[in-house]
Amino acid sequence: MGTTLAVARREFRSFFNSPVAYIVIGVFLVVAGWLYFSTVFVAGEASLRAFFGIAPVLFVVFAPAVTMRLLAEERKSGTLELLLSMPLRDWEVVAGKFLAALGMVAVGLLWTLPYPLTVAGLTAEGARFDWGPVVMGYLGLLLMASSFLALGLWASALSRNQIVGFIIGLLLCFAFYFIDKFAMVLPESAGELLQYLSVDYHFANIARGVLDTRDVLFYLSLTAVGLALTTRTLGNVRQ
Amino acid sequence: MIRIEGLTKSYGATQALRGVSFEVHRGQVVGFLGPNGAGKSTTMKILAGFVTPTSGTARVNGIDVTADPVASRRLIGYLPENNPLYEEMMVRDFLDFVAEVRGIPRERRAERIRNAVDRCGLRAVLGKDIHQLSKGYRQRVGLAQAIVHDPDLLILDEPTTGLDPNQIVEIRSLIKELGREKTVILSTHILSEVQSTCGRVLIINDGRLVADDAPERLGKGEGGTVTVVLASRTGALLQADAVRAMLEGVAGVTGVEMAEGEGAGTLGFRLRYGAEDIRRSLFEAAVRADLCLLEVKRQHVSLEETFRKLTGGEASRGPQDPGTPSLAA
């Protein structure tokens, strides 16, 4: 456990030592900020609906950008050999990397907190700002981010090239986002299955303010699958 | 300390190791020699717990490196080939990270790091980023990383590659010092390095162990050369052809070639010999021919020659592999 955190801490620090961190988080904030302002000031609506509505798409790009270098870079520079000959289990390495990535996303989300705060302040007198969907929305974002990051981490383990890692991660995340978008043309049972596999569908549930264990379980299982695949791929690097 | 039995490793269709077995006892400094691609690095990677063998076992202090990798890795300090390091980290942070992952308890960490820093002479660069360091310093960081947890066994894969002669001497003396209390396995293709630092040499070729002996004993009993300088006792002019014929007649001599003399009236020859010592019969032959031996110098077959012979540097390698190992001496 301690060693997992040591890996996570090192990764977290080195992420913020590189300009990539600031570019990725910066772009995220610009896009999120634009969406926020366009709803609140143009449509005059005191909610974060537009922000949460588009966040899944944002994360499809943002999550693989955070994870792309995590393992690809170590494979390329050879430091993976150093890391994998330390007294650590492979899953500890993977867990450390994952926690670091989650931490980075959390830092990015932290910077969006002024949005709900100002919206709450701007809410018309007499009306009460509804914090429920906001808190749930953030929780949902973190859960969704976990599953995307786990998939992105696996993509990063597959190649020595960060860009390849990014593109594979992007495709994986996009697939899980897009999977239910053509559900209406399919028979109902197949449509329901696809809907269940959709990251977007579960997020919409949570962002509405409803915390259903089924949605949470979905994200946690997708995360677990991603991390298990990453651990497996690391094992193959040893072959 | 180390017991390796029937180790094989294949990467796809390539066989990197074809059954390597050896033992290393505590406190030995063992040099691993072999041409590029012979399997040195693979053996070290397996021992260090980075690569899984295809078959066979490797044990460190009785712990199987595949069955209980975390426990065996705790006993080992490993400097991988090309010394990969987290370039963007400060030396201090890097060593701190390694110490933490290596499981050194917090209260002993500072002391262990200080110890490694002092031994490797890193005090001056503690606050620098690793990518700013010279190659010599980088190598020392790699060594410090490998000894920070005070391991019983050090595995150093080509620790002096790419260093200038001064740095090589420094790193070598550091390794020698570490070898006084630890078991060290190092690979190199600098043969003189083995002679100066190792008590034992393992030569590996094409995935197999082909020699295992003390460096000074390798090649013993396989002959060598004797260089002689001759002068006439009577002052008569020496006939090179006649002297050569006389030398070829000496029992045990397998080849004669001209070499430098010591000036007018002297002749130099280099004589090859097989297993038996030829100096005595050489002396007697010289006396009979009224010649005086100004110099007799015997040289055993050198480690270079043994290496070339064992690893097929001349002709015996497979036809698909034309590469002759390059030896930086």
mmCIF file of C-alpha atoms in Angstrom, chain B residues 16-300:
data_model
loop_
_atom_site.group_PDB
_atom_site.id
_atom_site.type_symbol
_atom_site.label_atom_id
_atom_site.label_comp_id
_atom_site.label_asym_id
_atom_site.label_seq_id
_atom_site.Cartn_x
_atom_site.Cartn_y
_atom_site.Cartn_z
ATOM 1 C CA ALA B 16 18.302 -16.083 -25.987
ATOM 2 C CA LEU B 17 19.263 -18.707 -23.400
ATOM 3 C CA ARG B 18 19.638 -22.398 -24.080
ATOM 4 C CA GLY B 19 20.085 -23.903 -20.648
ATOM 5 C CA VAL B 20 22.429 -21.961 -18.391
ATOM 6 C CA SER B 21 23.371 -23.309 -14.963
ATOM 7 C CA PHE B 22 25.802 -21.917 -12.438
ATOM 8 C CA GLU B 23 26.219 -21.039 -8.804
ATOM 9 C CA VAL B 24 27.691 -17.993 -7.197
ATOM 10 C CA HIS B 25 28.764 -17.962 -3.577
ATOM 11 C CA ARG B 26 28.430 -15.107 -1.160
ATOM 12 C CA GLY B 27 31.095 -12.456 -1.492
ATOM 13 C CA GLN B 28 32.233 -13.341 -5.006
ATOM 14 C CA VAL B 29 32.674 -10.741 -7.710
ATOM 15 C CA VAL B 30 31.723 -12.419 -10.928
ATOM 16 C CA GLY B 31 32.292 -11.042 -14.402
ATOM 17 C CA PHE B 32 29.896 -11.956 -17.121
ATOM 18 C CA LEU B 33 31.502 -11.945 -20.544
ATOM 19 C CA GLY B 34 30.144 -12.612 -23.967
ATOM 20 C CA PRO B 35 29.543 -11.052 -27.342
ATOM 21 C CA ASN B 36 26.501 -8.837 -27.817
ATOM 22 C CA GLY B 37 23.334 -10.888 -27.877
ATOM 23 C CA ALA B 38 24.932 -13.875 -26.171
ATOM 24 C CA GLY B 39 22.470 -13.829 -23.293
ATOM 25 C CA LYS B 40 24.288 -11.860 -20.588
ATOM 26 C CA SER B 41 21.623 -9.233 -20.199
ATOM 27 C CA THR B 42 18.823 -11.778 -20.394
ATOM 28 C CA THR B 43 20.353 -13.785 -17.563
ATOM 29 C CA MET B 44 20.719 -10.641 -15.478
ATOM 30 C CA LYS B 45 17.193 -9.475 -16.244
ATOM 31 C CA ILE B 46 15.819 -12.820 -15.109
ATOM 32 C CA LEU B 47 17.888 -12.764 -11.944
ATOM 33 C CA ALA B 48 16.806 -9.198 -11.185
ATOM 34 C CA GLY B 49 13.174 -10.242 -11.524
ATOM 35 C CA PHE B 50 12.345 -8.140 -14.565
ATOM 36 C CA VAL B 51 11.969 -10.899 -17.143
ATOM 37 C CA THR B 52 10.288 -14.270 -16.643
ATOM 38 C CA PRO B 53 12.331 -17.268 -17.807
ATOM 39 C CA THR B 54 10.818 -19.729 -20.283
ATOM 40 C CA SER B 55 12.045 -22.646 -18.198
ATOM 41 C CA GLY B 56 14.548 -23.399 -15.476
ATOM 42 C CA THR B 57 14.950 -21.802 -12.086
ATOM 43 C CA ALA B 58 16.934 -18.969 -10.611
ATOM 44 C CA ARG B 59 17.274 -18.667 -6.861
ATOM 45 C CA VAL B 60 18.710 -15.893 -4.765
ATOM 46 C CA ASN B 61 19.418 -16.937 -1.191
ATOM 47 C CA GLY B 62 17.130 -19.891 -1.791
ATOM 48 C CA ILE B 63 14.237 -17.725 -2.986
ATOM 49 C CA ASP B 64 12.922 -18.543 -6.424
ATOM 50 C CA VAL B 65 12.802 -15.321 -8.456
ATOM 51 C CA THR B 66 9.668 -16.357 -10.352
ATOM 52 C CA ALA B 67 7.771 -17.934 -7.465
ATOM 53 C CA ASP B 68 8.375 -15.138 -4.979
ATOM 54 C CA PRO B 69 9.541 -12.158 -7.015
ATOM 55 C CA VAL B 70 8.926 -9.471 -4.414
ATOM 56 C CA ALA B 71 10.983 -11.234 -1.743
ATOM 57 C CA SER B 72 13.878 -11.978 -4.093
ATOM 58 C CA ARG B 73 13.947 -8.451 -5.517
ATOM 59 C CA ARG B 74 14.345 -7.105 -1.996
ATOM 60 C CA LEU B 75 17.757 -8.797 -1.805
ATOM 61 C CA ILE B 76 18.974 -7.375 -5.086
ATOM 62 C CA GLY B 77 20.325 -4.065 -6.283
ATOM 63 C CA TYR B 78 20.081 -3.815 -10.039
ATOM 64 C CA LEU B 79 21.679 -1.439 -12.496
ATOM 65 C CA PRO B 80 20.046 -2.149 -15.853
ATOM 66 C CA GLU B 81 21.850 -1.785 -19.151
ATOM 67 C CA ASN B 82 21.942 1.854 -20.337
ATOM 68 C CA ASN B 83 21.080 2.944 -16.798
ATOM 69 C CA PRO B 84 17.513 4.184 -17.234
ATOM 70 C CA LEU B 85 16.600 6.935 -14.761
ATOM 71 C CA TYR B 86 13.684 9.296 -14.267
ATOM 72 C CA GLU B 87 15.311 12.201 -16.083
ATOM 73 C CA GLU B 88 12.984 14.907 -14.838
ATOM 74 C CA MET B 89 13.553 14.107 -11.170
ATOM 75 C CA MET B 90 16.008 15.678 -8.819
ATOM 76 C CA VAL B 91 18.712 13.268 -7.624
ATOM 77 C CA ARG B 92 17.524 13.652 -4.031
ATOM 78 C CA ASP B 93 13.875 12.967 -4.895
ATOM 79 C CA PHE B 94 14.807 10.036 -7.073
ATOM 80 C CA LEU B 95 16.816 8.318 -4.347
ATOM 81 C CA ASP B 96 14.053 9.064 -1.877
ATOM 82 C CA PHE B 97 11.531 7.442 -4.195
ATOM 83 C CA VAL B 98 13.691 4.364 -4.715
ATOM 84 C CA ALA B 99 14.294 4.047 -0.974
ATOM 85 C CA GLU B 100 10.575 4.246 -0.285
ATOM 86 C CA VAL B 101 9.603 1.716 -2.941
ATOM 87 C CA ARG B 102 12.424 -0.519 -1.733
ATOM 88 C CA GLY B 103 10.595 -0.609 1.568
ATOM 89 C CA ILE B 104 13.133 1.124 3.782
ATOM 90 C CA PRO B 105 11.234 2.352 6.856
ATOM 91 C CA ARG B 106 10.856 6.119 7.025
ATOM 92 C CA GLU B 107 13.104 6.571 10.045
ATOM 93 C CA ARG B 108 16.038 4.801 8.417
ATOM 94 C CA ARG B 109 15.578 6.290 4.963
ATOM 95 C CA ALA B 110 17.578 9.481 5.438
ATOM 96 C CA GLU B 111 20.525 7.591 6.826
ATOM 97 C CA ARG B 112 20.496 4.974 4.055
ATOM 98 C CA ILE B 113 20.317 7.654 1.380
ATOM 99 C CA ARG B 114 23.159 9.585 2.989
ATOM 100 C CA ASN B 115 25.233 6.439 3.013
ATOM 101 C CA ALA B 116 24.605 5.730 -0.678
ATOM 102 C CA VAL B 117 25.235 9.367 -1.591
ATOM 103 C CA ASP B 118 28.557 9.404 0.244
ATOM 104 C CA ARG B 119 29.769 6.168 -1.248
ATOM 105 C CA CYS B 120 28.902 7.247 -4.757
ATOM 106 C CA GLY B 121 30.125 10.817 -4.327
ATOM 107 C CA LEU B 122 26.820 12.460 -5.189
ATOM 108 C CA ARG B 123 26.763 15.112 -2.497
ATOM 109 C CA ALA B 124 27.428 17.948 -4.937
ATOM 110 C CA VAL B 125 24.601 17.093 -7.326
ATOM 111 C CA LEU B 126 21.803 16.176 -4.904
ATOM 112 C CA GLY B 127 19.738 19.200 -5.885
ATOM 113 C CA LYS B 128 20.206 18.804 -9.637
ATOM 114 C CA ASP B 129 17.806 17.278 -12.098
ATOM 115 C CA ILE B 130 19.073 13.975 -13.443
ATOM 116 C CA HIS B 131 18.951 15.104 -17.068
ATOM 117 C CA GLN B 132 21.477 17.818 -16.266
ATOM 118 C CA LEU B 133 24.099 15.349 -15.068
ATOM 119 C CA SER B 134 27.164 14.137 -16.947
ATOM 120 C CA LYS B 135 27.341 10.515 -17.919
ATOM 121 C CA GLY B 136 29.706 9.719 -15.058
ATOM 122 C CA TYR B 137 27.377 11.239 -12.500
ATOM 123 C CA ARG B 138 24.382 9.501 -14.039
ATOM 124 C CA GLN B 139 26.181 6.203 -13.658
ATOM 125 C CA ARG B 140 26.853 6.991 -10.025
ATOM 126 C CA VAL B 141 23.184 7.787 -9.499
ATOM 127 C CA GLY B 142 22.418 4.402 -11.034
ATOM 128 C CA LEU B 143 24.810 2.756 -8.599
ATOM 129 C CA ALA B 144 23.463 4.719 -5.633
ATOM 130 C CA GLN B 145 19.978 3.607 -6.596
ATOM 131 C CA ALA B 146 21.188 0.009 -6.610
ATOM 132 C CA ILE B 147 22.835 0.116 -3.179
ATOM 133 C CA VAL B 148 20.467 2.388 -1.266
ATOM 134 C CA HIS B 149 18.696 -0.535 0.407
ATOM 135 C CA ASP B 150 21.984 -2.261 1.256
ATOM 136 C CA PRO B 151 21.295 -5.399 -0.825
ATOM 137 C CA ASP B 152 23.280 -8.607 -0.517
ATOM 138 C CA LEU B 153 23.531 -8.996 -4.261
ATOM 139 C CA LEU B 154 24.406 -6.391 -6.852
ATOM 140 C CA ILE B 155 23.636 -6.992 -10.504
ATOM 141 C CA LEU B 156 25.353 -4.483 -12.749
ATOM 142 C CA ASP B 157 24.712 -4.692 -16.469
ATOM 143 C CA GLU B 158 27.575 -2.980 -18.287
ATOM 144 C CA PRO B 159 28.274 -0.444 -15.558
ATOM 145 C CA THR B 160 31.123 1.297 -17.398
ATOM 146 C CA THR B 161 29.781 1.542 -20.943
ATOM 147 C CA GLY B 162 30.064 4.996 -22.431
ATOM 148 C CA LEU B 163 32.274 6.426 -19.718
ATOM 149 C CA ASP B 164 35.612 8.109 -20.320
ATOM 150 C CA PRO B 165 38.769 6.414 -18.967
ATOM 151 C CA ASN B 166 38.843 8.482 -15.785
ATOM 152 C CA GLN B 167 35.225 7.727 -15.014
ATOM 153 C CA ILE B 168 35.803 4.060 -15.772
ATOM 154 C CA VAL B 169 38.588 3.947 -13.198
ATOM 155 C CA GLU B 170 36.345 5.677 -10.647
ATOM 156 C CA ILE B 171 33.365 3.406 -11.171
ATOM 157 C CA ARG B 172 35.596 0.352 -11.197
ATOM 158 C CA SER B 173 37.161 1.197 -7.864
ATOM 159 C CA LEU B 174 33.698 1.829 -6.463
ATOM 160 C CA ILE B 175 32.575 -1.594 -7.642
ATOM 161 C CA LYS B 176 35.692 -3.158 -6.183
ATOM 162 C CA GLU B 177 34.979 -1.547 -2.849
ATOM 163 C CA LEU B 178 31.364 -2.721 -2.922
ATOM 164 C CA GLY B 179 32.586 -6.198 -3.813
ATOM 165 C CA ARG B 180 34.337 -6.477 -0.470
ATOM 166 C CA GLU B 181 31.049 -6.925 1.362
ATOM 167 C CA LYS B 182 28.555 -7.862 -1.325
ATOM 168 C CA THR B 183 28.133 -10.435 -4.001
ATOM 169 C CA VAL B 184 28.478 -8.704 -7.346
ATOM 170 C CA ILE B 185 27.646 -9.874 -10.836
ATOM 171 C CA LEU B 186 28.701 -7.514 -13.562
ATOM 172 C CA SER B 187 28.648 -7.817 -17.297
ATOM 173 C CA THR B 188 31.016 -6.054 -19.599
ATOM 174 C CA HIS B 189 32.811 -6.455 -22.843
ATOM 175 C CA ILE B 190 35.885 -4.779 -21.575
ATOM 176 C CA LEU B 191 38.124 -7.733 -20.826
ATOM 177 C CA SER B 192 40.660 -5.824 -18.781
ATOM 178 C CA GLU B 193 37.810 -4.819 -16.492
ATOM 179 C CA VAL B 194 37.205 -8.437 -15.657
ATOM 180 C CA GLN B 195 40.859 -9.000 -14.947
ATOM 181 C CA SER B 196 41.046 -6.002 -12.665
ATOM 182 C CA THR B 197 37.791 -6.397 -10.746
ATOM 183 C CA CYS B 198 36.494 -9.945 -10.856
ATOM 184 C CA GLY B 199 37.514 -13.061 -9.002
ATOM 185 C CA ARG B 200 35.650 -15.257 -11.411
ATOM 186 C CA VAL B 201 34.654 -15.122 -15.044
ATOM 187 C CA LEU B 202 31.662 -16.653 -16.718
ATOM 188 C CA ILE B 203 31.790 -16.591 -20.498
ATOM 189 C CA ILE B 204 28.489 -17.001 -22.223
ATOM 190 C CA ASN B 205 28.026 -17.504 -25.927
ATOM 191 C CA ASP B 206 24.925 -18.114 -27.966
ATOM 192 C CA GLY B 207 22.828 -18.737 -24.867
ATOM 193 C CA ARG B 208 25.209 -21.220 -23.288
ATOM 194 C CA LEU B 209 27.846 -21.029 -20.627
ATOM 195 C CA VAL B 210 31.189 -21.841 -22.285
ATOM 196 C CA ALA B 211 33.691 -21.049 -19.547
ATOM 197 C CA ASP B 212 33.730 -20.587 -15.799
ATOM 198 C CA ASP B 213 37.031 -19.914 -14.061
ATOM 199 C CA ALA B 214 39.261 -17.371 -12.391
ATOM 200 C CA PRO B 215 40.387 -14.810 -14.967
ATOM 201 C CA GLU B 216 44.075 -15.649 -14.512
ATOM 202 C CA ARG B 217 43.439 -19.345 -14.911
ATOM 203 C CA LEU B 218 41.356 -19.044 -18.060
ATOM 204 C CA GLY B 219 43.527 -20.093 -20.952
ATOM 205 C CA LYS B 220 46.179 -21.674 -18.761
ATOM 206 C CA GLY B 221 47.502 -24.943 -20.163
ATOM 207 C CA GLU B 222 46.566 -23.768 -23.598
ATOM 208 C CA GLY B 223 50.026 -22.487 -24.418
ATOM 209 C CA GLY B 224 50.966 -19.009 -25.399
ATOM 210 C CA THR B 225 54.009 -17.269 -26.768
ATOM 211 C CA VAL B 226 57.628 -16.847 -25.764
ATOM 212 C CA THR B 227 59.452 -13.821 -27.058
ATOM 213 C CA VAL B 228 63.221 -14.211 -27.272
ATOM 214 C CA VAL B 229 66.095 -11.931 -28.204
ATOM 215 C CA LEU B 230 69.237 -13.734 -29.250
ATOM 216 C CA ALA B 231 72.846 -12.691 -29.825
ATOM 217 C CA SER B 232 75.863 -14.675 -30.887
ATOM 218 C CA ARG B 233 78.231 -15.634 -28.055
ATOM 219 C CA THR B 234 81.227 -15.502 -30.335
ATOM 220 C CA GLY B 235 80.395 -12.298 -32.100
ATOM 221 C CA ALA B 236 79.798 -14.070 -35.370
ATOM 222 C CA LEU B 237 77.166 -12.644 -37.674
ATOM 223 C CA LEU B 238 73.768 -14.225 -37.067
ATOM 224 C CA GLN B 239 71.998 -15.814 -40.003
ATOM 225 C CA ALA B 240 68.293 -15.252 -39.469
ATOM 226 C CA ASP B 241 67.291 -18.319 -41.508
ATOM 227 C CA ALA B 242 69.651 -20.623 -39.652
ATOM 228 C CA VAL B 243 68.509 -19.348 -36.262
ATOM 229 C CA ARG B 244 64.897 -19.717 -37.256
ATOM 230 C CA ALA B 245 65.518 -23.310 -38.346
ATOM 231 C CA MET B 246 67.227 -24.008 -35.033
ATOM 232 C CA LEU B 247 64.258 -22.552 -33.115
ATOM 233 C CA GLU B 248 61.764 -24.541 -35.110
ATOM 234 C CA GLY B 249 63.673 -27.652 -34.034
ATOM 235 C CA VAL B 250 63.201 -26.955 -30.338
ATOM 236 C CA ALA B 251 60.846 -29.484 -28.752
ATOM 237 C CA GLY B 252 57.382 -28.040 -28.091
ATOM 238 C CA VAL B 253 57.587 -25.062 -30.418
ATOM 239 C CA THR B 254 54.614 -24.888 -32.773
ATOM 240 C CA GLY B 255 55.410 -21.738 -34.689
ATOM 241 C CA VAL B 256 58.166 -19.179 -35.164
ATOM 242 C CA GLU B 257 57.951 -15.646 -36.429
ATOM 243 C CA MET B 258 60.392 -12.769 -36.559
ATOM 244 C CA ALA B 259 60.054 -10.014 -34.018
ATOM 245 C CA GLU B 260 62.014 -6.931 -33.031
ATOM 246 C CA GLY B 261 65.592 -7.449 -31.938
ATOM 247 C CA GLU B 262 67.547 -5.102 -29.696
ATOM 248 C CA GLY B 263 69.707 -3.524 -32.358
ATOM 249 C CA ALA B 264 72.730 -4.649 -34.355
ATOM 250 C CA GLY B 265 73.890 -8.205 -33.803
ATOM 251 C CA THR B 266 70.671 -9.392 -32.206
ATOM 252 C CA LEU B 267 67.589 -11.127 -33.522
ATOM 253 C CA GLY B 268 64.121 -11.289 -32.036
ATOM 254 C CA PHE B 269 61.608 -14.085 -32.486
ATOM 255 C CA ARG B 270 58.187 -14.882 -31.218
ATOM 256 C CA LEU B 271 57.638 -18.581 -30.588
ATOM 257 C CA ARG B 272 54.270 -20.203 -30.146
ATOM 258 C CA TYR B 273 53.995 -23.213 -27.939
ATOM 259 C CA GLY B 274 51.352 -25.698 -26.927
ATOM 260 C CA ALA B 275 50.700 -27.146 -23.521
ATOM 261 C CA GLU B 276 54.278 -27.718 -22.312
ATOM 262 C CA ASP B 277 56.776 -25.160 -21.188
ATOM 263 C CA ILE B 278 59.537 -24.701 -23.795
ATOM 264 C CA ARG B 279 61.916 -22.408 -21.939
ATOM 265 C CA ARG B 280 64.248 -25.110 -20.663
ATOM 266 C CA SER B 281 64.710 -26.810 -24.016
ATOM 267 C CA LEU B 282 65.028 -23.415 -25.626
ATOM 268 C CA PHE B 283 67.925 -22.557 -23.351
ATOM 269 C CA GLU B 284 69.705 -25.806 -24.073
ATOM 270 C CA ALA B 285 69.208 -25.435 -27.807
ATOM 271 C CA ALA B 286 70.606 -21.919 -27.664
ATOM 272 C CA VAL B 287 73.709 -23.060 -25.812
ATOM 273 C CA ARG B 288 74.310 -25.831 -28.338
ATOM 274 C CA ALA B 289 74.067 -23.310 -31.160
ATOM 275 C CA ASP B 290 76.484 -20.963 -29.388
ATOM 276 C CA LEU B 291 73.805 -18.355 -28.950
ATOM 277 C CA CYS B 292 73.129 -16.224 -25.947
ATOM 278 C CA LEU B 293 69.576 -15.468 -24.770
ATOM 279 C CA LEU B 294 69.314 -11.781 -23.988
ATOM 280 C CA GLU B 295 65.636 -11.955 -23.229
ATOM 281 C CA VAL B 296 63.040 -14.643 -22.661
ATOM 282 C CA LYS B 297 59.494 -13.522 -22.009
ATOM 283 C CA ARG B 298 56.619 -15.911 -21.706
ATOM 284 C CA GLN B 299 53.001 -14.929 -22.139
ATOM 285 C CA HIS B 300 50.029 -17.183 -21.546
#
